Every structure is written in structure tokens, then in C-alpha cells.
XYZ file of C-alpha atoms in Angstrom:
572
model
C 0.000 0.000 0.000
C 0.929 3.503 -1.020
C -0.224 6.695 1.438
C -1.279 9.990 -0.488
C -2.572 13.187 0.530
C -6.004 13.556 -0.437
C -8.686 16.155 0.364
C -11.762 16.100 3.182
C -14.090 13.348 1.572
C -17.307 14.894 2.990
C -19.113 18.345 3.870
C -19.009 17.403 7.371
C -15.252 16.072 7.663
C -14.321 19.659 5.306
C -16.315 21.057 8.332
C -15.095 19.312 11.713
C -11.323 20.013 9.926
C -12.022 23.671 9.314
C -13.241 23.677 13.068
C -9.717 21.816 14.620
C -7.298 23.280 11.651
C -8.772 26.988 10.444
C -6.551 27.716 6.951
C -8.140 30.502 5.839
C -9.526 33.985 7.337
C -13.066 33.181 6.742
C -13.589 30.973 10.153
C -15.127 32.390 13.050
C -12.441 34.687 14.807
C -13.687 32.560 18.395
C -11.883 29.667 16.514
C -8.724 31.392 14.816
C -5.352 30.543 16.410
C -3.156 33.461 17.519
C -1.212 34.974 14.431
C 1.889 34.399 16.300
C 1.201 31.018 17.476
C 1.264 28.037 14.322
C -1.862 26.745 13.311
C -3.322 22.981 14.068
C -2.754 20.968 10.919
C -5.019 18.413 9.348
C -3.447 16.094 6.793
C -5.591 13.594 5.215
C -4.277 10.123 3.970
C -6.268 7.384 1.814
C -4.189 4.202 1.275
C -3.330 3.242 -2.443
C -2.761 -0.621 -3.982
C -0.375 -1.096 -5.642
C -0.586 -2.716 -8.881
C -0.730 -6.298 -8.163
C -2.967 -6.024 -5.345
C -5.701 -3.783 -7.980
C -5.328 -6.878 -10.377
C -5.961 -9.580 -8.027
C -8.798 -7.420 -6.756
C -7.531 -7.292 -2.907
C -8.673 -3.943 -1.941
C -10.951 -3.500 0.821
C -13.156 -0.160 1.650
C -11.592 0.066 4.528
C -8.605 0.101 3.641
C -9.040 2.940 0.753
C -11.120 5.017 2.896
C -9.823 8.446 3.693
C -7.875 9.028 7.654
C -7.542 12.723 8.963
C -3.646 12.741 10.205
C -4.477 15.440 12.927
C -1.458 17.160 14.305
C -1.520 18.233 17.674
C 0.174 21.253 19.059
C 1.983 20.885 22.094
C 4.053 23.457 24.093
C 5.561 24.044 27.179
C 2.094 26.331 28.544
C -0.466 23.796 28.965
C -3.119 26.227 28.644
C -2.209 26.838 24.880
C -2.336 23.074 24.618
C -6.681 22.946 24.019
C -6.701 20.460 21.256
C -3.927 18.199 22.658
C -5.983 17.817 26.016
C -9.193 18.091 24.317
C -7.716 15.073 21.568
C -6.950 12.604 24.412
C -10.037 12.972 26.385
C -11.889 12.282 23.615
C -10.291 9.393 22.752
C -9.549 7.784 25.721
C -12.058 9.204 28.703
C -14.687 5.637 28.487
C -17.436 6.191 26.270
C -16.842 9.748 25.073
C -15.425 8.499 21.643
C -18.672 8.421 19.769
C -20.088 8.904 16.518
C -22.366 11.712 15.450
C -21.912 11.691 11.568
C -24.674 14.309 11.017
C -24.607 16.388 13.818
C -24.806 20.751 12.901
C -21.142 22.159 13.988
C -22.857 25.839 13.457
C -25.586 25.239 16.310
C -22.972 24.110 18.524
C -21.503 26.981 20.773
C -18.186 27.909 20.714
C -16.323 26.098 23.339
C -17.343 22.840 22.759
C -16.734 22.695 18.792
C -13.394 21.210 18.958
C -15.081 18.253 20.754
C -18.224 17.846 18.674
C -15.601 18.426 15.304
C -13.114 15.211 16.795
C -16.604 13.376 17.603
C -17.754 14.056 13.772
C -14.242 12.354 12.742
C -14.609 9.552 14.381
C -16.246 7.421 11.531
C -13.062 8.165 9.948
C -10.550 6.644 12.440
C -8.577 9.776 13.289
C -4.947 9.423 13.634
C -2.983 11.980 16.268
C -0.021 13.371 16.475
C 1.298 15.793 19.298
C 4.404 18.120 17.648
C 6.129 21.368 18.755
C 4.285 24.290 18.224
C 7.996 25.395 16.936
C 7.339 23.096 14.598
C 4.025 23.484 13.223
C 3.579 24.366 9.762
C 1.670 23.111 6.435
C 4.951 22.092 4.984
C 6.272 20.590 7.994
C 3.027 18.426 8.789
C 3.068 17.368 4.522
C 6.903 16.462 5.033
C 5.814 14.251 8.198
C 2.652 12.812 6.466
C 5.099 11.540 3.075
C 7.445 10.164 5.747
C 4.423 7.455 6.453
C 4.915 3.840 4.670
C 1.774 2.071 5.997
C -1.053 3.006 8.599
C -2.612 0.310 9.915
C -6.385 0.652 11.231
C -5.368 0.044 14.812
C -3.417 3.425 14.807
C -4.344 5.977 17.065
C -1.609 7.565 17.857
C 1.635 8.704 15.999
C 4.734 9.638 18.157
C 8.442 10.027 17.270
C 11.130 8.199 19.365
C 13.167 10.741 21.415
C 15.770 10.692 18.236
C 18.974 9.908 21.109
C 20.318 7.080 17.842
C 18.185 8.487 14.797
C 18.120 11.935 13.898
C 14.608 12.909 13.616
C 13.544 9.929 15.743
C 11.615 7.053 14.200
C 7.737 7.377 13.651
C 5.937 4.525 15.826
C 2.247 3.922 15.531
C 0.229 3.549 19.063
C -3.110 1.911 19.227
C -5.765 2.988 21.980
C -6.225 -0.866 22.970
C -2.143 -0.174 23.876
C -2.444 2.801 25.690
C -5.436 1.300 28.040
C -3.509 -2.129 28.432
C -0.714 0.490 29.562
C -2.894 2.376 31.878
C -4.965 -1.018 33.351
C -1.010 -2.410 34.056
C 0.146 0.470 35.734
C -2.702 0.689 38.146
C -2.908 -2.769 39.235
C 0.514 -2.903 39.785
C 0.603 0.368 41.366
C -2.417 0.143 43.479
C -5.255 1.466 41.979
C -5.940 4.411 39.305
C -4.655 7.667 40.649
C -4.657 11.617 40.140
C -1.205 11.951 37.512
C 0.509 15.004 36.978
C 2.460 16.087 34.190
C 5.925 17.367 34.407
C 7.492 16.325 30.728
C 7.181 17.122 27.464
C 3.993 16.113 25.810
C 5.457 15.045 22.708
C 7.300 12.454 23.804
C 6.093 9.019 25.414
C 7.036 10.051 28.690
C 4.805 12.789 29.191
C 2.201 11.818 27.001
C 1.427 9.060 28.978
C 1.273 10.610 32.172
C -1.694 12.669 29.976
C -3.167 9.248 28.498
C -3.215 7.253 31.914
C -4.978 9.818 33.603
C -7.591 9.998 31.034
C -8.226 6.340 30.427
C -8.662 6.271 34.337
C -11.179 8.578 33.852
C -9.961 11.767 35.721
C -8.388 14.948 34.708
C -4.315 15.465 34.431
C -2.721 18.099 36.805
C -0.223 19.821 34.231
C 3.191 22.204 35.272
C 4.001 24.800 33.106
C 6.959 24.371 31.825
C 7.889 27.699 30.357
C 11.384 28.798 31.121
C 12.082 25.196 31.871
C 11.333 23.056 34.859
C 10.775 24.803 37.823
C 10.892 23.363 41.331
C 8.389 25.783 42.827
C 5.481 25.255 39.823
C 5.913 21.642 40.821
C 5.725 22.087 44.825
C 2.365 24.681 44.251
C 0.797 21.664 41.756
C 1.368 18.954 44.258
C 0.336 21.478 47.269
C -2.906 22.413 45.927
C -4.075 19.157 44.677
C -7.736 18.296 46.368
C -7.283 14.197 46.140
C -9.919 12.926 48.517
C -8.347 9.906 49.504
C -6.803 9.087 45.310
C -3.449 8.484 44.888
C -1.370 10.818 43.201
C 1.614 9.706 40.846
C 3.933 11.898 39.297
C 6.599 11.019 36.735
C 10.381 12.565 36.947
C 13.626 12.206 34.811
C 16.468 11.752 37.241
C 17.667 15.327 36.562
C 14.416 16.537 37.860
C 14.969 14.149 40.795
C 18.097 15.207 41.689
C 16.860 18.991 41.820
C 14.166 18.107 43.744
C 15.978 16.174 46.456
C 18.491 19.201 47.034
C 15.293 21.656 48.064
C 13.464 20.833 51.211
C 10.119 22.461 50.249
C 10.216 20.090 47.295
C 10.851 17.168 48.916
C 7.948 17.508 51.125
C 6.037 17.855 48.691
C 7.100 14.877 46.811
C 5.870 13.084 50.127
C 2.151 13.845 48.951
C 2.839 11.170 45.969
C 1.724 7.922 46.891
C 4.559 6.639 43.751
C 7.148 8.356 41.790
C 7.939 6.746 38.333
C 11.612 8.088 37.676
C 12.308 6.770 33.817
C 13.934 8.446 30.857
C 17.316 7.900 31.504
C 19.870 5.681 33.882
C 19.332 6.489 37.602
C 22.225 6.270 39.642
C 21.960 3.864 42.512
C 23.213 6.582 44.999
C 20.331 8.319 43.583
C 17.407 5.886 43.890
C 19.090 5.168 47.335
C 19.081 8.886 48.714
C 15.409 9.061 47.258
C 13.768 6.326 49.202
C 15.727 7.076 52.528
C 13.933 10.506 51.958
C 10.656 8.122 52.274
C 9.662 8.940 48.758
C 7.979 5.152 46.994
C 10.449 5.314 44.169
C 9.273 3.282 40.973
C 12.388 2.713 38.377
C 10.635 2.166 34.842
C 12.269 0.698 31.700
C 10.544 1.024 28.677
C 10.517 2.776 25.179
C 7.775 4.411 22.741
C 7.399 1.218 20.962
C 5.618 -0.137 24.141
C 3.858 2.796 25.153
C 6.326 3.294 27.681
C 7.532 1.693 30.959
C 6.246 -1.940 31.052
C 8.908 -3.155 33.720
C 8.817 -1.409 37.094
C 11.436 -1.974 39.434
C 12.979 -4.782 37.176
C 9.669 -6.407 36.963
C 7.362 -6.497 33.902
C 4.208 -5.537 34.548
C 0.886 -7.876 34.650
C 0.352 -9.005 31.189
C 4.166 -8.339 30.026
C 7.089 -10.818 29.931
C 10.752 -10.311 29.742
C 13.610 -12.216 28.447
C 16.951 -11.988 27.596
C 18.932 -13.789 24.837
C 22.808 -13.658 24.174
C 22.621 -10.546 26.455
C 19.421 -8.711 24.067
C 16.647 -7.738 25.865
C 13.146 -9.096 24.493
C 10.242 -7.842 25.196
C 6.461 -9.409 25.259
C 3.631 -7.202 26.228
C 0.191 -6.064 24.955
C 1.314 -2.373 24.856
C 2.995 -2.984 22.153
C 3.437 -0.645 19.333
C 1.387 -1.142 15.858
C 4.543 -0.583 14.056
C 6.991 1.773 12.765
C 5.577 3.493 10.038
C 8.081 4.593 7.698
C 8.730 0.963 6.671
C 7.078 -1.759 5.405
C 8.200 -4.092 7.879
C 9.059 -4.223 11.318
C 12.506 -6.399 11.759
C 12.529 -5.592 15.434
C 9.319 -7.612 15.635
C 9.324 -11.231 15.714
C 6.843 -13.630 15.929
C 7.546 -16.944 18.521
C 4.979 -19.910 18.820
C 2.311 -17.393 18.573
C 3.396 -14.852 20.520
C 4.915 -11.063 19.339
C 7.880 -10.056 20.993
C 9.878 -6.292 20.488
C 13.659 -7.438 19.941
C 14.553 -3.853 22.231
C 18.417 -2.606 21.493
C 19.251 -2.952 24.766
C 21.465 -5.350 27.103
C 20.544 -6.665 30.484
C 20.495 -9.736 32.415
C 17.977 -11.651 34.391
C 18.282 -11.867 38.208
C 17.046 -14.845 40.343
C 16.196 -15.305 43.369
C 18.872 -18.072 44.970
C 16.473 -20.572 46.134
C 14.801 -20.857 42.351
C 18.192 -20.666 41.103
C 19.594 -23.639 42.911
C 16.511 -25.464 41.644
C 17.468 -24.794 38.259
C 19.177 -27.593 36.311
C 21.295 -27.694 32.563
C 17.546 -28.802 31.170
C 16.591 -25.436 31.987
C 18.734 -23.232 30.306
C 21.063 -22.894 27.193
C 24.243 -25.020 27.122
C 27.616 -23.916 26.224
C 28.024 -20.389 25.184
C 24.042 -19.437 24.620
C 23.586 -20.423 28.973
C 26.551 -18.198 28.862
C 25.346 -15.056 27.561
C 21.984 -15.782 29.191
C 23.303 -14.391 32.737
C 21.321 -15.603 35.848
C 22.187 -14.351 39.320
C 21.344 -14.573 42.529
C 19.397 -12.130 44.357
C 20.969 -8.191 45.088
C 19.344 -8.437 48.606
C 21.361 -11.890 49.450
C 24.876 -11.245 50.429
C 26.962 -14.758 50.653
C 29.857 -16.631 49.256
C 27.990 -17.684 46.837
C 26.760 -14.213 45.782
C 30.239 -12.554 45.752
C 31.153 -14.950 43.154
C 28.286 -14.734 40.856
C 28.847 -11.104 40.687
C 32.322 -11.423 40.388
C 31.707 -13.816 37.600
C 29.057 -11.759 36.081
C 31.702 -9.180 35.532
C 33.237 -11.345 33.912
C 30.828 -12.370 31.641
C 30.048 -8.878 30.423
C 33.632 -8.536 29.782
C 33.432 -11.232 27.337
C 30.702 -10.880 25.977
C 31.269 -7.564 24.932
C 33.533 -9.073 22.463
C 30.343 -10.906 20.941
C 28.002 -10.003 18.607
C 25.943 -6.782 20.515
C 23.090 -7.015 18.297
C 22.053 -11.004 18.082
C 19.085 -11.323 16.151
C 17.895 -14.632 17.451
C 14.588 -15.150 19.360
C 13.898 -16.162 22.715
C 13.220 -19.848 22.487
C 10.998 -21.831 25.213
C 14.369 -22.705 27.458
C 15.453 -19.283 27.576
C 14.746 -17.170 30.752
C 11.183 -15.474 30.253
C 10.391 -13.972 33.129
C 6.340 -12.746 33.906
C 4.864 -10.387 36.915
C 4.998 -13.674 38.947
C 8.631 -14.757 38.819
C 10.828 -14.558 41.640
C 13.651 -12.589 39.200
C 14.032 -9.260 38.201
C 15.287 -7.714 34.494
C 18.397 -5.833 35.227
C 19.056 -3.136 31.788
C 22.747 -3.022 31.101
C 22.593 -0.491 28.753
C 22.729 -0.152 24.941
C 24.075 -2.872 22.883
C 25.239 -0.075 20.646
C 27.437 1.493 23.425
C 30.428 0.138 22.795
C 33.429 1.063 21.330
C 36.663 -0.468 20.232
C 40.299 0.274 21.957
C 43.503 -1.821 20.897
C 41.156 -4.846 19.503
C 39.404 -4.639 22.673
C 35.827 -3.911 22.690
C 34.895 -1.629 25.912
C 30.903 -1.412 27.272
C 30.531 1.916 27.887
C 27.349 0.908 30.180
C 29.641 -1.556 32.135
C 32.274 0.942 32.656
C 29.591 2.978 33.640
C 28.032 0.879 36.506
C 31.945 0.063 37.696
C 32.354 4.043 38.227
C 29.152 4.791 40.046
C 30.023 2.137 42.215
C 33.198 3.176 43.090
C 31.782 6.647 43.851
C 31.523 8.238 40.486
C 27.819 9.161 39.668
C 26.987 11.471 37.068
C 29.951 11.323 34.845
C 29.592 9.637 30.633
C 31.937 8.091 28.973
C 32.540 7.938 24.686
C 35.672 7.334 22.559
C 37.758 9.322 21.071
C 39.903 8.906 18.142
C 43.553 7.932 18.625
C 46.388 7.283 15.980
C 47.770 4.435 18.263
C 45.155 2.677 19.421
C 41.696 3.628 16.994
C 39.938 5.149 19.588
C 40.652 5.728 23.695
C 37.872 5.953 26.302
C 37.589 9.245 27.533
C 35.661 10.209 30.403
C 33.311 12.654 30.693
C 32.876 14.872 33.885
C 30.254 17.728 34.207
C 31.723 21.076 35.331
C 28.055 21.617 37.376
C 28.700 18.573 39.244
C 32.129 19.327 40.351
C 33.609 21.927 43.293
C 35.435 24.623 41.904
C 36.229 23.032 38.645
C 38.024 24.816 36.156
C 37.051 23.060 32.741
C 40.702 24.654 30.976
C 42.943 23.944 33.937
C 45.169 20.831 32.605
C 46.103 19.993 35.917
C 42.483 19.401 37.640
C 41.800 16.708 34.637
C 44.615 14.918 35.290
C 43.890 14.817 38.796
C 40.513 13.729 37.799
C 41.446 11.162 35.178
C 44.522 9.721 37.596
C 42.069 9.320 40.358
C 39.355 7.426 38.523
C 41.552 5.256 36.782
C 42.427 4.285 40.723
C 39.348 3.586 41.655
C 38.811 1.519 38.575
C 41.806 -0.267 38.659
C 40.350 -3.383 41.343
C 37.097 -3.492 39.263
C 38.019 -3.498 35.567
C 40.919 -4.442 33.323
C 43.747 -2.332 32.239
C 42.175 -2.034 28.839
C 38.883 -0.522 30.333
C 40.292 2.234 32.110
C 40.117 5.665 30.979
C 42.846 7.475 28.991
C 41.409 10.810 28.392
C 39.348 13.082 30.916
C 37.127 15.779 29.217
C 35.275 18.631 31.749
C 32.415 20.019 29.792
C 30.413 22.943 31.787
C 27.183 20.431 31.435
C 26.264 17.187 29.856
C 23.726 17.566 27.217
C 20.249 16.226 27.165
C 17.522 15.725 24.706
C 14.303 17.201 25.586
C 12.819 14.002 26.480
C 15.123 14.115 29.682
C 17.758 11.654 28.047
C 21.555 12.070 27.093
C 22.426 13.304 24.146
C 24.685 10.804 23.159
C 25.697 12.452 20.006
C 25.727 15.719 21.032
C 27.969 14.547 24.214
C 30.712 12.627 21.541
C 30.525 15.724 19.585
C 31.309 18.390 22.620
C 33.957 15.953 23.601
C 35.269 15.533 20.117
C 35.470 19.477 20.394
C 37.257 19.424 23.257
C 39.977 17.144 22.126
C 40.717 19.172 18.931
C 41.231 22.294 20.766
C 43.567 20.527 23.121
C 41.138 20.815 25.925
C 41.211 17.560 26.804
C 43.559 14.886 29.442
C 45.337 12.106 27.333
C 47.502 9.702 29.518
């Protein structure tokens, strides 16, 4: 199938889109957007055949009929945000997603049009799609729509990946049965559906879900202005003022935000009021998740992606409904929030299909926990022999300290160490024998880290994510680490510092980084090889981050890259 741009196929659709998307200066002023602001966009999309599929007669109506791609404007001021809000609570609040193909727009007053017009488009399977206001704009919304491959019927929802490995992000299609299987798993794991409030961007999965579970709970989101950028007192006055009656409240954070928050007392009792606190996005330290919860605040680590609607493992363990396994060190994923697809292919490779069941082969590395008692009771029938038990990783408990555990994680080391000299991106399935674990398993999903974060030093290959975990536990939190290019060995690992996070650092003085690079590559030393300590120190005056919350990977190789050139960097 072919997607092309068509116009409205009906008086009323031409109507409803004139109502959410004004283009020209003949709508009622009540409905025009601000000249300064960018206008809602409506892009309409009808599916063609091909050629073979017209001659073997294939074509269905539904599949030819016309979809409005409606682009939502999102923005850091919530209250310019009407059609996003509007959008989701029609879609999701139960029953108020119903068809009225012949209702009058022009004896409806003026407030409520936007929700009659989405109600009138109904019949015609909307598709949504929250974007930057910044963004906005008829050619920008055409250039998105010709991006689109496919559409299957199920989509609902189109949102771009947070674009930390692909420029642009990718395109992934949601489905409301995904978002409510998302919403119905978070509250029964966390108790019961709760009061959410918003603290992220919309436009990214994060956020939007905080939007989409509230919603599909059937209550109204308590959104932060973001203007200016996060602010620790617009979050403390949200929290303070909320009227819950008894309901739960659950916010969502980004470590950053977290570690801001923690540092202000008046935040952190506020923070108190939350019955749970999903912290997702990015890595967070265990120092940090530790300092959080001795605070009292019910900490909930997430691990997800867009493609499943989000977190779908909480605390290292998946959510009723989703399973987890890992295979030669890959992370796979089984769970009904799973995306409809990427959209700007024809096929999804990352999607594989196993005795019936779908499961998301993720990009990332991690390892599967167990408890020591169910471990003992495992035998070689139960796992992979030779090098595929290998790679599969099982440990013991964290909680359980013992002989026994000191030399599973010593081995575990170990194994990372080797296996980073594997293939990082093994495309085989989980099989039957592998370790699947569900919501009921006495083992958790620990995430190593991308299987793309590696580089390659004197024939060795390093994991940046292992490196990682060896320097926050020796003390280190909040530094990176890349490679940088070196005529004698390819490339060197260089760590990264953050001038914020550091007393009195001076980013040009050559003598603070190589104090800072001698003294790490001590505290390294008894935890990883020669080959995976650092030989260059960069000090950059912060580390960057997308604005999703994440780290900019490219953007932090680049600055360091920078850094090198102009002989601001510490080379042992």
C-alpha cells in the first residue's frame, strides 16, 4: 500500500477540519489561532494498492477510505495546549469516543466545537499526532505525512522516538487498545488508578502518557508549566494544591528533575504527597534511587521505550500481562502495549513472531536476576548449554549477600567482559528454554545499557554501560563516557565529567583533569581491566540532554570531540 494526501471526503469532515485546523480567514475569529502562534494541521491520507494487489482485486473499503492525520500542538504552557488535552479525552475518557456523523457544527456553541468536530471524525478513524508548536507548519506536517509507509487501522496515535540514535527519531504507531492495556497495568501494579501530573514534554512518550493514563482512568491530568524550563516551585504549588480525597497521586520525573528536587526541602515535602514516583527516561544512579527512598519517597524505576507505550517493567519487573527475556545478552520484550509498528517501513525487523506470541527485539542489554532458592533449583535442562547459557546471565538475588553471591557477581563481571567481544546485536529469538520472566517470577530484568554502546580500543571492545556501573560504584555518579579517536590505538575511552557537578572546577585547567582522570583510573583499577580504564578526561560545563530528559549521546561525543581538537582535553 501507497499513502497519499487527499482532500476532506465529505461536507461534514471539510467542516469538523475547518473547526480543529482553520486555513483561511473566513472561520469564526472565536476559533482562529493566535497569528503568532502556528496553526493545528489536518493532513488527510487514503491508502493506495499497488498494482498487483488492484489486479488480483484485494482492496478492501476500509482500507481505501480516507484518515484525517491530525497534528496536535503541544508546548511548554499547557493552557495553549486545548486540542492536545481536548484530543486525548476524547479518545480515551470511556465512552466519550462516539459517533455523530450528522450532527450541525454551526448550532454548537463555541467552546465545545473542537469536541463535537473530533466526535464528527470519528467514523473516519482519526490518527494523532502531538508536535512542537515550533514546529508546526503546512509544509512541515506534509513532510511528516510523506514520511508514512503504511497506517494500519489500529493506529491511534503517531509519536516520534526521542531521536537519542536516529536523527529525527523514528515514527511509531500507538493503538488505543495499547495505551489502556498500559494504563490497566500500571494501576494494578501500582495500586489502583490515581490523580497523575504532568511534568514532561507532551510530545514524547514520557509525558504523554502521564496525559493518556490519567484519562483512560477517567480523571483529569494536573499539568506544570513548563515555560522557562522546569521549575521546582510550579511543581511544589501543583502537588500542594491538589484536592485528592483519599486518590493516589503519581507523578513522573527524569532523574535530573529528581536530583533537583531532592536538594530543596520544600520540594521534597512535597514529593511526600505522591503515593509513587515513576523516575524513567534515563539511567538512575543507585546513589540516587538510594538517597530518594531514605527521603521516604515510593520510588518506581521504569524501563521502557515508545514502541511499548512506555515503561512496562517497574522496578525490574514487567508488569501484569508483560514478559521479559533476555537472549545472548538482548533484551526481548512481550507485552500487549505494544506498538502497531513503525511506520516509515514496510516491515518491522525488530518484531518477531515466537509460537504465537509477538515479541519487540529492544536494542538494549541486560540480564535476568534470580532469586537463589529458584536458582539452585534450576538444572542444565533449563537453560542454554555452552556459550548461549553463557550469555543468558542468571544471578542470585541483590538483597542476598553470601559466598555464593560474591562470586556470581564477580563472575558476572566477567561475563560482560566477554561478551562484549560478541556479537551486541544477536538477532535470534527467545526460544521456550530461555529465561522469560512474567509479573509472577521470583527474578528481576536488570538493563545493562545499549548494545550499541560500545566502542573499540587496541582490539578490545569496551561497554561503555559496564564501565559505567563500575564508576558509580566506586563513587563516580553522574559522569559519561565515549571514545575518542587515537592514531595508536583507533579510539581511547575518555571520560566525561560535568563542570556543574564538580567543586570549583576549572574546565581549561590541565592539571584538575589529570587529577581527575589519575584518580578514577584508581578507583577503577580493582574493578576493571587495564584495557577498560580511561585514557582521556574531558570537563564540559554540562552534559547535554535531549528534551525528552535523556543524554544526548551524540551531542555529548561531539562536545567531547570538540574538546579534544582544541587541546582541551587529558590524554595519559
Amino acid at each position: 500500500m501507497a499513502l497519499r494526501i487527499v482532500p476532506p471526503p465529505s461536507t461534514d469532515a471539510r467542516a469538523a477540519s475547518e473547526v480543529l485546523a482553520p486555513q483561511s480567514g473566513n472561520s469564526n475569529k472565536d476559533f482562529q489561532i493566535d497569528k503568532e502562534e502556528n496553526a493545528p494541521q489536518i493532513v488527510w491520507l487514503q491508502s493506495e494498492p499497488n498494482v498487483e494487489e488492484r489486479q488480483e482485486g484485494k482492496t478492501t473499503d476500509s482500507a481505501s477510505r480516507p484518515r484525517p492525520l491530525i497534528f496536535l500542538p503541544v508546548s511548554d504552557n499547557p493552557a495553549r495546549d486545548t486540542l492536545f488535552f481536548t484530543a486525548l479525552r476524547t479518545a480515551l475518557w470511556p465512552d466519550k469516543f462516539t459517533s455523530l456523523p450528522t450532527l450541525d457544527l454551526s448550532a454548537v456553541a463555541g467552546p465545545a466545537k473542537p469536541f463535537f468536530a473530533l466526535r464528527i471524525l470519528a467514523d473516519y478513524h482519526p490518527i494523532f499526532f502531538p508536535a512542537r508548536t515550533e514546529h508546526l507548519s503546512c509544509s512541515w506536517a506534509r513532510q511528516q505525512a510523506l514520511r508514512l509507509q503504511r497506517l494500519p487501522e489500529q493506529v491511534s496515535f503517531i509519536l516520534s522516538t526521542s531521536g537519542s540514535t536516529k536523527p529525527g527519531g523514528r515514527l511509531v504507531g500507538i493503538s488505543l487498545a495499547a495505551l489502556r492495556a498500559s494504563h490497566q497495568a500500571t494501576a494494578q501494579r501500582l495500586g489502583g488508578a490515581g490523580l497523575w501530573v504532568s511534568s514532561l514534554p507532551r510530545d514524547h512518550i514520557a509525558g504523554f502518557q502521564v496525559i493518556a493514563r490519567a484519562y483512560a482512568g477517567g480523571t483529569e491530568p494536573v499539568t506544570i508549566d513548563m515555560t522557562g524550563g522546569f521549575k521546582l516551585s510550579r511543581l511544589r504549588q501543583a502537588l500542594e494544591n491538589i484536592s485528592s480525597a483519599g486518590v493516589p497521586i503519581y507523578l513522573s520525573l527524569v532523574p535530573t528533575q529528581l536530583t533537583r528536587a531532592l536538594a530543596d526541602p520544600e520540594t521534597l515535602a512535597a514529593l511526600r504527597l505522591c503515593s509513587a514516583i515513576l523516575v524513567g527516561g534515563a539511567r538512575i544512579s543507585p546513589s540516587l534511587l538510594t538517597a530518594g527512598r531514605e527521603q521516604g519517597l515510593n520510588l518506581v524505576t521504569t524501563y521502557g521505550m515508545t514502541e511499548t507505550c512506555g515503561g512496562c517493567v517497574y522496578d525490574g519487573v514487567p508488569l501484569p500481562g508483560v514478559k521479559a527475556a533476555v537472549n545472548e545478552g538482548r533484551i526481548w520484550l512481550c507485552t500487549p502495549t505494544l506498538m502497531s509498528g513503525y511506520l516509515e517501513a514496510e516491515s518491522d525487523p525488530e518484531i518477531r513472531e515466537l509460537s504465537g506470541t509477538t515479541w519487540l527485539a529492544t536494542n538494549d542489554a541486560g540480564r535476568i536476576i534470580f532469586e537463589d532458592k529458584e536458582t539452585s533449583a534450576r538444572t542444565e535442562d533449563d537453560t542454554f548449554s555452552g556459550s548461549e547459557s553463557s550469555n543468558l546471565q542468571t544471578f542470585s538475588s541483590p538483597g542476598v549477600e553470601s559466598t555464593s553471591r560474591q562470586a556470581q557477581l564477580a563472575a558476572s563481571e566477567n561475563t560482560s567482559l566477554e561478551q562484549s567481544s560478541a556479537d551486541l546485536r544477536p538477532n535470534k529469538p527467545p526460544r521456550e528454554e530461555v529465561d522469560i520472566i512474567d509479573s509472577s517470577s521470583r527474578a528481576h530484568l536488570e538493563v545493562l545499557g545499549r548494545l550499541d554502546d560500545t566502542i573499540i580500543s587496541g582490539g578490545e571492545n569496551i561497554s561503555l554501560p559496564l564501565v559505567t556501573r563500575a564508576a558509580e560504584q566506586a563513587g563516580y555518579g553522574g559522569i559519561e563516557f565515549c571514545g575518542l579517536a587515537d592514531d595508536e590505538w583507533g579510539q581511547i575511552l575518555c571520560a566525561v565529567f560535568s563542570a556543574a557537578s564538580l567543586p570549583a572546577a576549572e574546565p581549561d585547567d590541565a592539571r584538575n583533569l589529570a587529577h581527575l582522570g589519575q584518580e578514577l583510573r584508581e578507583a577503577l583499577r580493582k574493578q576493571l581491566p587495564p584495557s577498560h580504564l580511561p585514557r582521556a578526561v574531558a570537563l564540559l560545563p554540562h552534559l547535554p540532554l535531549l528534551p525528552s530528559g535523556k543524554l544526548d549521546h551524540r551531542a555529548l561525543q561531539a562536545d567531547a570531540r570538540a574538546a579534544d581538537r582544541e587541546n582541551r582535553t587529558w590524554r595519559k
